Short mmCIF file of C-alpha atoms (C1' of nucleotides) in Angstrom, two decimals:
data_model
loop_
_atom_site.label_atom_id
_atom_site.label_comp_id
_atom_site.label_asym_id
_atom_site.label_seq_id
_atom_site.Cartn_x
_atom_site.Cartn_y
_atom_site.Cartn_z
CA MET L 128 0.00 0.00 0.00
CA ASN L 129 1.29 3.45 -0.98
CA ILE L 130 1.06 6.43 1.31
CA GLY L 131 -1.84 7.76 -0.74
CA GLU L 132 -3.79 4.54 -0.32
CA ALA L 133 -2.97 4.40 3.39
CA SER L 134 -4.19 7.97 3.63
CA GLY L 135 -7.45 7.09 1.92
CA ALA L 136 -7.91 4.01 4.10
CA SER L 137 -7.21 5.84 7.35
CA GLY L 138 -8.48 9.34 6.73
CA VAL L 139 -5.09 10.77 7.72
CA SER L 140 -3.47 13.05 5.14
CA ALA L 141 -0.23 11.89 3.53
CA LYS L 142 1.41 15.01 4.89
CA MET L 143 0.46 14.01 8.43
CA ILE L 144 1.47 10.39 7.97
CA ARG L 145 4.98 11.56 7.08
CA TYR L 146 4.96 13.90 10.03
CA TYR L 147 3.86 11.16 12.44
CA GLU L 148 6.73 9.08 11.11
CA GLN L 149 9.15 11.93 11.67
CA ILE L 150 8.16 12.31 15.32
CA GLY L 151 8.32 8.57 15.86
CA LEU L 152 4.61 7.77 16.13
CA ILE L 153 4.42 5.30 13.29
CA ALA L 154 6.78 3.82 10.72
CA PRO L 155 5.92 2.31 7.36
CA LYS L 156 6.30 -1.45 6.97
CA GLY L 157 9.16 -0.73 4.58
CA ARG L 158 10.18 1.02 1.39
CA THR L 159 10.05 -0.06 -2.23
CA GLU L 160 13.17 -0.08 -4.38
CA SER L 161 12.22 3.38 -5.53
CA ASN L 162 11.99 4.59 -1.93
CA TYR L 163 8.20 4.68 -1.72
CA ARG L 164 6.75 4.06 1.73
CA VAL L 165 4.85 0.77 2.04
CA TYR L 166 2.00 0.24 4.52
CA GLY L 167 -0.07 -2.76 5.55
CA GLU L 168 -3.36 -3.21 7.37
CA GLU L 169 -1.64 -2.95 10.73
CA GLU L 170 -0.24 0.47 9.98
CA VAL L 171 -3.61 1.66 8.74
CA HIS L 172 -5.11 0.43 11.99
CA VAL L 173 -2.59 2.49 13.94
CA LEU L 174 -3.35 5.54 11.81
CA ARG L 175 -7.06 5.16 12.53
CA PHE L 176 -6.25 4.85 16.23
CA ILE L 177 -4.31 8.10 16.06
CA LYS L 178 -7.07 9.81 14.15
CA ARG L 179 -9.70 8.76 16.66
CA ALA L 180 -7.55 9.88 19.59
CA ARG L 181 -6.99 13.27 17.94
CA SER L 182 -10.71 13.63 17.31
CA LEU L 183 -11.26 13.19 21.05
CA GLY L 184 -8.85 16.04 21.65
CA PHE L 185 -5.82 14.08 22.86
CA SER L 186 -2.50 15.70 22.02
CA LEU L 187 0.00 13.78 19.93
CA ASP L 188 2.00 13.26 23.10
CA GLU L 189 -0.96 11.72 24.87
CA THR L 190 -1.80 9.79 21.73
CA GLU L 191 1.68 8.33 21.69
CA THR L 192 1.27 7.17 25.28
CA LEU L 193 -2.13 5.65 24.51
CA LEU L 194 -0.68 3.94 21.48
CA LYS L 195 2.05 2.36 23.57
CA LEU L 196 -0.47 1.22 26.14
CA TRP L 197 -2.61 -0.24 23.39
CA GLN L 198 0.31 -2.26 22.13
CA ASP L 199 1.40 -3.26 25.63
CA LYS L 200 -0.58 -6.35 26.49
CA SER L 201 0.45 -6.11 30.14
CA ARG L 202 -0.93 -2.60 30.58
CA THR L 203 -3.43 -1.82 33.33
CA SER L 204 -6.71 -0.15 32.46
CA SER L 205 -6.11 2.26 35.31
CA ALA L 206 -3.16 3.73 33.42
CA VAL L 207 -5.39 4.45 30.46
CA LYS L 208 -8.21 5.76 32.58
CA GLU L 209 -5.88 8.18 34.29
CA ILE L 210 -4.87 9.75 31.01
CA ALA L 211 -8.49 10.03 29.98
CA THR L 212 -9.49 11.59 33.28
CA THR L 213 -6.72 14.15 33.12
CA HIS L 214 -7.78 15.01 29.61
CA ILE L 215 -11.43 15.33 30.61
CA ASN L 216 -10.44 17.73 33.37
CA ASP L 217 -8.37 19.75 30.95
CA LEU L 218 -11.24 19.95 28.48
CA GLU L 219 -13.66 20.98 31.20
CA ARG L 220 -11.33 23.69 32.38
CA ARG L 221 -11.04 25.08 28.88
CA ILE L 222 -14.77 24.83 28.35
CA ALA L 223 -15.41 26.77 31.55
CA GLU L 224 -12.92 29.41 30.48
CA MET L 225 -14.62 29.89 27.13
CA GLN L 226 -18.05 29.87 28.73
CA GLY L 227 -16.88 32.74 30.91
CA MET L 228 -15.88 34.66 27.81
CA VAL L 229 -19.20 33.94 26.15
CA LYS L 230 -21.10 35.06 29.21
CA THR L 231 -19.27 38.38 29.36
CA LEU L 232 -19.54 38.92 25.62
CA LYS L 233 -23.24 38.15 25.54
CA HIS L 234 -23.85 40.58 28.33
CA LEU L 235 -21.89 43.30 26.57
CA SER L 236 -23.53 42.52 23.24
CA HIS L 237 -26.93 42.67 24.84
CA CYS L 238 -26.12 46.13 26.18
CA CYS L 239 -24.83 47.32 22.78
CA GLY L 240 -27.29 49.07 20.53
CA GLY L 241 -25.76 47.64 17.37
CA ASP L 242 -26.91 50.67 15.41
CA HIS L 243 -25.36 53.55 13.49
CA ARG L 244 -24.28 55.40 16.64
CA PRO L 245 -20.72 55.15 17.96
CA ASP L 246 -21.60 54.51 21.63
CA CYS L 247 -20.62 50.94 22.43
CA PRO L 248 -20.41 49.18 25.79
CA ILE L 249 -18.24 46.50 24.24
CA LEU L 250 -15.49 48.99 23.41
CA ASP L 251 -16.04 50.70 26.76
CA ASP L 252 -15.35 47.42 28.50
CA LEU L 253 -12.23 46.73 26.47
CA ALA L 254 -11.03 50.23 27.26
CA GLY L 255 -11.60 49.64 30.96
CA GLU L 256 -14.34 52.24 31.05
CA SER L 257 -17.25 49.92 31.59
CA ALA L 258 -20.18 51.43 33.46
CA ALA L 259 -20.34 48.24 35.49
CA MET A 289 8.24 55.20 30.69
CA ASN A 290 10.51 52.27 29.79
CA ILE A 291 9.18 49.08 28.27
CA GLY A 292 9.55 47.37 31.64
CA GLU A 293 7.43 49.98 33.36
CA ALA A 294 4.85 49.90 30.58
CA SER A 295 4.79 46.13 30.97
CA GLY A 296 4.20 46.44 34.70
CA ALA A 297 1.51 49.06 34.20
CA SER A 298 -0.35 47.09 31.54
CA GLY A 299 0.24 43.49 32.48
CA VAL A 300 1.61 42.76 29.00
CA SER A 301 5.09 41.24 28.89
CA ALA A 302 7.90 43.28 27.33
CA LYS A 303 8.36 40.48 24.83
CA MET A 304 4.77 40.83 23.70
CA ILE A 305 4.89 44.62 23.59
CA ARG A 306 7.77 44.41 21.14
CA TYR A 307 5.90 41.80 19.13
CA TYR A 308 2.74 43.94 18.99
CA GLU A 309 4.90 46.75 17.71
CA GLN A 310 6.40 44.50 15.07
CA ILE A 311 3.00 43.49 13.71
CA GLY A 312 1.81 47.08 13.76
CA LEU A 313 -0.61 46.96 16.68
CA ILE A 314 1.05 49.63 18.79
CA ALA A 315 4.09 51.89 18.56
CA PRO A 316 6.02 53.53 21.40
CA LYS A 317 5.70 57.28 21.76
CA GLY A 318 9.33 57.51 20.74
CA ARG A 319 12.87 56.42 21.56
CA THR A 320 15.50 57.82 23.89
CA GLU A 321 18.92 58.79 22.60
CA SER A 322 20.12 55.36 23.61
CA ASN A 323 17.36 53.74 21.57
CA TYR A 324 15.14 52.76 24.50
CA ARG A 325 11.41 52.63 23.73
CA VAL A 326 9.40 55.34 25.51
CA TYR A 327 5.72 54.93 26.43
CA GLY A 328 3.08 57.25 27.87
CA GLU A 329 -0.29 56.71 29.54
CA GLU A 330 -2.02 56.49 26.18
CA GLU A 331 0.12 53.57 25.06
CA VAL A 332 -0.46 51.80 28.34
CA HIS A 333 -4.18 52.28 27.83
CA VAL A 334 -3.93 50.65 24.42
CA LEU A 335 -1.94 47.77 25.89
CA ARG A 336 -4.63 47.22 28.51
CA PHE A 337 -7.24 47.27 25.74
CA ILE A 338 -5.34 44.60 23.87
CA LYS A 339 -4.93 42.53 27.00
CA ARG A 340 -8.63 42.66 27.79
CA ALA A 341 -9.58 41.76 24.23
CA ARG A 342 -7.19 38.80 24.32
CA SER A 343 -8.63 37.66 27.63
CA LEU A 344 -12.04 37.56 25.97
CA GLY A 345 -10.59 35.27 23.33
CA PHE A 346 -10.35 37.71 20.42
CA SER A 347 -7.50 36.98 18.03
CA LEU A 348 -4.86 39.64 17.46
CA ASP A 349 -6.46 40.25 14.07
CA GLU A 350 -9.84 40.88 15.64
CA THR A 351 -8.18 42.90 18.36
CA GLU A 352 -6.58 45.11 15.75
CA THR A 353 -9.94 45.73 14.14
CA LEU A 354 -11.52 46.51 17.51
CA LEU A 355 -8.65 48.84 18.31
CA LYS A 356 -9.19 50.76 15.08
CA LEU A 357 -12.90 50.99 15.78
CA TRP A 358 -12.16 52.22 19.28
CA GLN A 359 -10.00 54.99 17.88
CA ASP A 360 -12.47 55.82 15.11
CA LYS A 361 -14.93 58.27 16.60
CA SER A 362 -17.26 57.87 13.61
CA ARG A 363 -17.60 54.11 14.03
CA THR A 364 -21.01 52.48 14.36
CA SER A 365 -21.72 50.23 17.31
CA SER A 366 -23.18 47.69 14.88
CA ALA A 367 -19.71 47.15 13.40
CA VAL A 368 -18.38 46.29 16.85
CA LYS A 369 -21.35 44.15 17.74
CA GLU A 370 -20.94 42.12 14.58
CA ILE A 371 -17.38 41.20 15.47
CA ALA A 372 -18.46 40.24 18.97
CA THR A 373 -21.34 38.14 17.67
CA THR A 374 -19.14 36.29 15.22
CA HIS A 375 -16.68 35.61 18.01
CA ILE A 376 -19.42 34.38 20.33
CA ASN A 377 -20.60 31.96 17.65
CA ASP A 378 -17.08 30.73 17.15
CA LEU A 379 -16.61 30.19 20.88
CA GLU A 380 -19.91 28.36 21.15
CA ARG A 381 -19.01 26.10 18.26
CA ARG A 382 -15.73 25.20 19.90
CA ILE A 383 -17.41 24.69 23.26
CA ALA A 384 -19.93 22.31 21.71
CA GLU A 385 -17.14 20.41 20.02
CA MET A 386 -15.27 19.94 23.29
CA GLN A 387 -18.44 19.04 25.13
CA GLY A 388 -18.93 16.26 22.61
CA MET A 389 -15.45 14.97 23.39
CA VAL A 390 -16.11 15.13 27.11
CA LYS A 391 -19.39 13.28 26.75
CA THR A 392 -17.77 10.44 24.82
CA LEU A 393 -14.77 10.28 27.14
CA LYS A 394 -16.91 10.24 30.26
CA HIS A 395 -18.94 7.40 28.86
CA LEU A 396 -15.84 5.41 28.00
CA SER A 397 -14.23 6.20 31.33
CA HIS A 398 -17.34 5.11 33.13
CA CYS A 399 -17.19 1.77 31.32
CA CYS A 400 -13.49 1.33 32.11
CA GLY A 401 -12.63 -0.64 35.22
CA GLY A 402 -9.57 1.45 35.98
CA ASP A 403 -7.94 -1.50 37.68
CA HIS A 404 -4.90 -3.72 37.26
CA ARG A 405 -6.40 -5.64 34.34
CA PRO A 406 -5.57 -4.79 30.72
CA ASP A 407 -9.15 -4.80 29.38
CA CYS A 408 -10.06 -1.22 28.52
CA PRO A 409 -13.08 0.10 26.61
CA ILE A 410 -11.23 3.37 26.04
CA LEU A 411 -8.50 1.66 24.03
CA ASP A 412 -11.11 -0.51 22.33
CA ASP A 413 -12.90 2.60 21.16
CA LEU A 414 -9.70 4.20 19.89
CA ALA A 415 -8.88 0.99 18.07
CA GLY A 416 -12.31 0.98 16.46
CA GLU A 417 -13.28 -2.16 18.32
CA SER A 418 -15.82 -0.65 20.63
CA ALA A 419 -18.57 -2.98 21.75
CA ALA A 420 -21.02 -0.19 20.99
"C1'" DT O 177 7.87 2.91 -27.31
"C1'" DG O 178 7.16 7.58 -26.11
"C1'" DT O 179 4.82 10.73 -23.48
"C1'" DA O 180 1.74 12.91 -20.26
"C1'" DA O 181 -0.50 12.78 -15.92
"C1'" DG O 182 -0.37 11.99 -11.49
"C1'" DG O 183 1.86 10.04 -7.35
"C1'" DC O 184 5.89 9.82 -4.68
"C1'" DT O 185 10.25 11.84 -2.43
"C1'" DT O 186 12.60 15.59 0.40
"C1'" DC O 187 13.03 20.28 1.84
"C1'" DC O 188 11.57 24.79 3.18
"C1'" DC O 189 8.04 27.98 4.71
"C1'" DA O 190 3.68 29.68 7.08
"C1'" DT O 191 0.36 29.63 10.60
"C1'" DC O 192 -0.80 31.82 15.91
"C1'" DA O 193 0.76 33.83 20.16
"C1'" DT O 194 4.06 33.34 23.23
"C1'" DG O 195 8.46 32.43 25.66
"C1'" DG O 196 13.63 31.48 26.02
"C1'" DG O 197 18.03 32.91 25.50
"C1'" DA O 198 22.43 34.95 23.61
"C1'" DA O 199 25.33 38.92 22.59
"C1'" DG O 200 26.04 43.39 23.40
"C1'" DG O 201 24.82 48.38 24.77
"C1'" DT O 202 23.08 51.51 28.79
"C1'" DC O 203 22.00 53.27 33.21
"C1'" DA O 204 21.99 53.90 38.17
"C1'" DA O 205 23.61 52.92 42.69
"C1'" DG O 206 27.26 51.98 45.65
"C1'" DC S 283 34.63 52.48 38.42
"C1'" DT S 284 32.29 48.38 38.95
"C1'" DT S 285 28.24 45.67 39.28
"C1'" DG S 286 23.71 44.42 38.49
"C1'" DA S 287 19.61 45.31 36.33
"C1'" DC S 288 17.81 46.97 32.59
"C1'" DC S 289 17.44 47.66 27.44
"C1'" DT S 290 18.40 46.41 22.33
"C1'" DT S 291 18.19 43.03 18.26
"C1'" DC S 292 18.31 38.43 16.50
"C1'" DC S 293 17.38 33.57 16.33
"C1'" DC S 294 14.90 29.49 17.90
"C1'" DA S 295 11.00 26.64 19.85
"C1'" DT S 296 6.33 25.44 20.64
"C1'" DG S 297 1.80 22.10 18.21
"C1'" DA S 298 -0.42 20.31 14.43
"C1'" DT S 299 -1.30 21.20 10.10
"C1'" DG S 300 -1.10 22.81 5.22
"C1'" DG S 301 1.21 24.79 0.92
"C1'" DG S 302 4.32 24.42 -2.53
"C1'" DA S 303 8.69 23.60 -5.26
"C1'" DA S 304 12.01 20.55 -7.50
"C1'" DG S 305 12.85 16.26 -9.01
"C1'" DC S 306 12.12 11.13 -9.47
"C1'" DC S 307 8.83 7.13 -10.47
"C1'" DT S 308 4.87 4.65 -12.34
"C1'" DT S 309 0.98 3.86 -14.99
"C1'" DA S 310 -1.95 4.28 -18.76
"C1'" DC S 311 -2.80 5.47 -23.26
"C1'" DA S 312 -1.81 6.62 -28.13
#
DNA sequence: TGTAAGGCTTCCCATCATGGGAAGGTCAAG
DNA sequence: CTTGACCTTCCCATGATGGGAAGCCTTACA
């Protein structure tokens, strides 16, 4: 399987597959005489694993750890669960942060006429001149 | 005022102040004979504006636009409100995305024993072998 | 068999916002 | 006059991804 076919089969772009190889996440099964990367079903499986982990928001670092655990038959599920829990906490922290921004912005937007006049509570807030 | 003092007064690091200057967001009032940047209250005010905009999640591009609107006395509040609304929508989209991740991860975590055994629904999901 | 299209290779660059650090000039206090 | 704390510019790194160029390889078709 060429890199293009592996890309199609996994949903990971060829560009990214090469990058993952560069950072040591996954290696091709081998190379052809003309130096083309060759992949098999196993590699495609790994690429799908990576893609799924990324779609759940895991960093490539975390993904690498998960990948190693996946391939380590003597792993403990607690090790995996810990990574997931940490990640959930991180996501929830970031969600809360953004929700705070949204709350403030909605309040300011609500107070802003949104018309042809220049008066704007949003700018007043940014300028530290909020009436509140 | 030196860059260090301006940094202290605005809460923006000296590194960032120089960067904002480089990308055209803000210029010092002038330079001393020995080439030190000189800032006044007005510049500090602008730096605080930038900092507040950043803390509400606006990109530097959006911040630049807001800054220009702030300084444009003939602006319309609708122009500002539109930027804010777009940003709110963007934040909400990202929040929803992360909430989806959290939901999935919590489900998987809940199903994972988190013990000394290797069986792990989280890894099974990543590997595309989820029982679901 | 020749050629054209499209896929592969490596290498460099850009993003976005921020920080780290080196090398060298300047200033103020002791 | 020295020392330490500042300032200057310049280069590099982050994380994950995409863009694109230059050059080689393969496949399909005339």
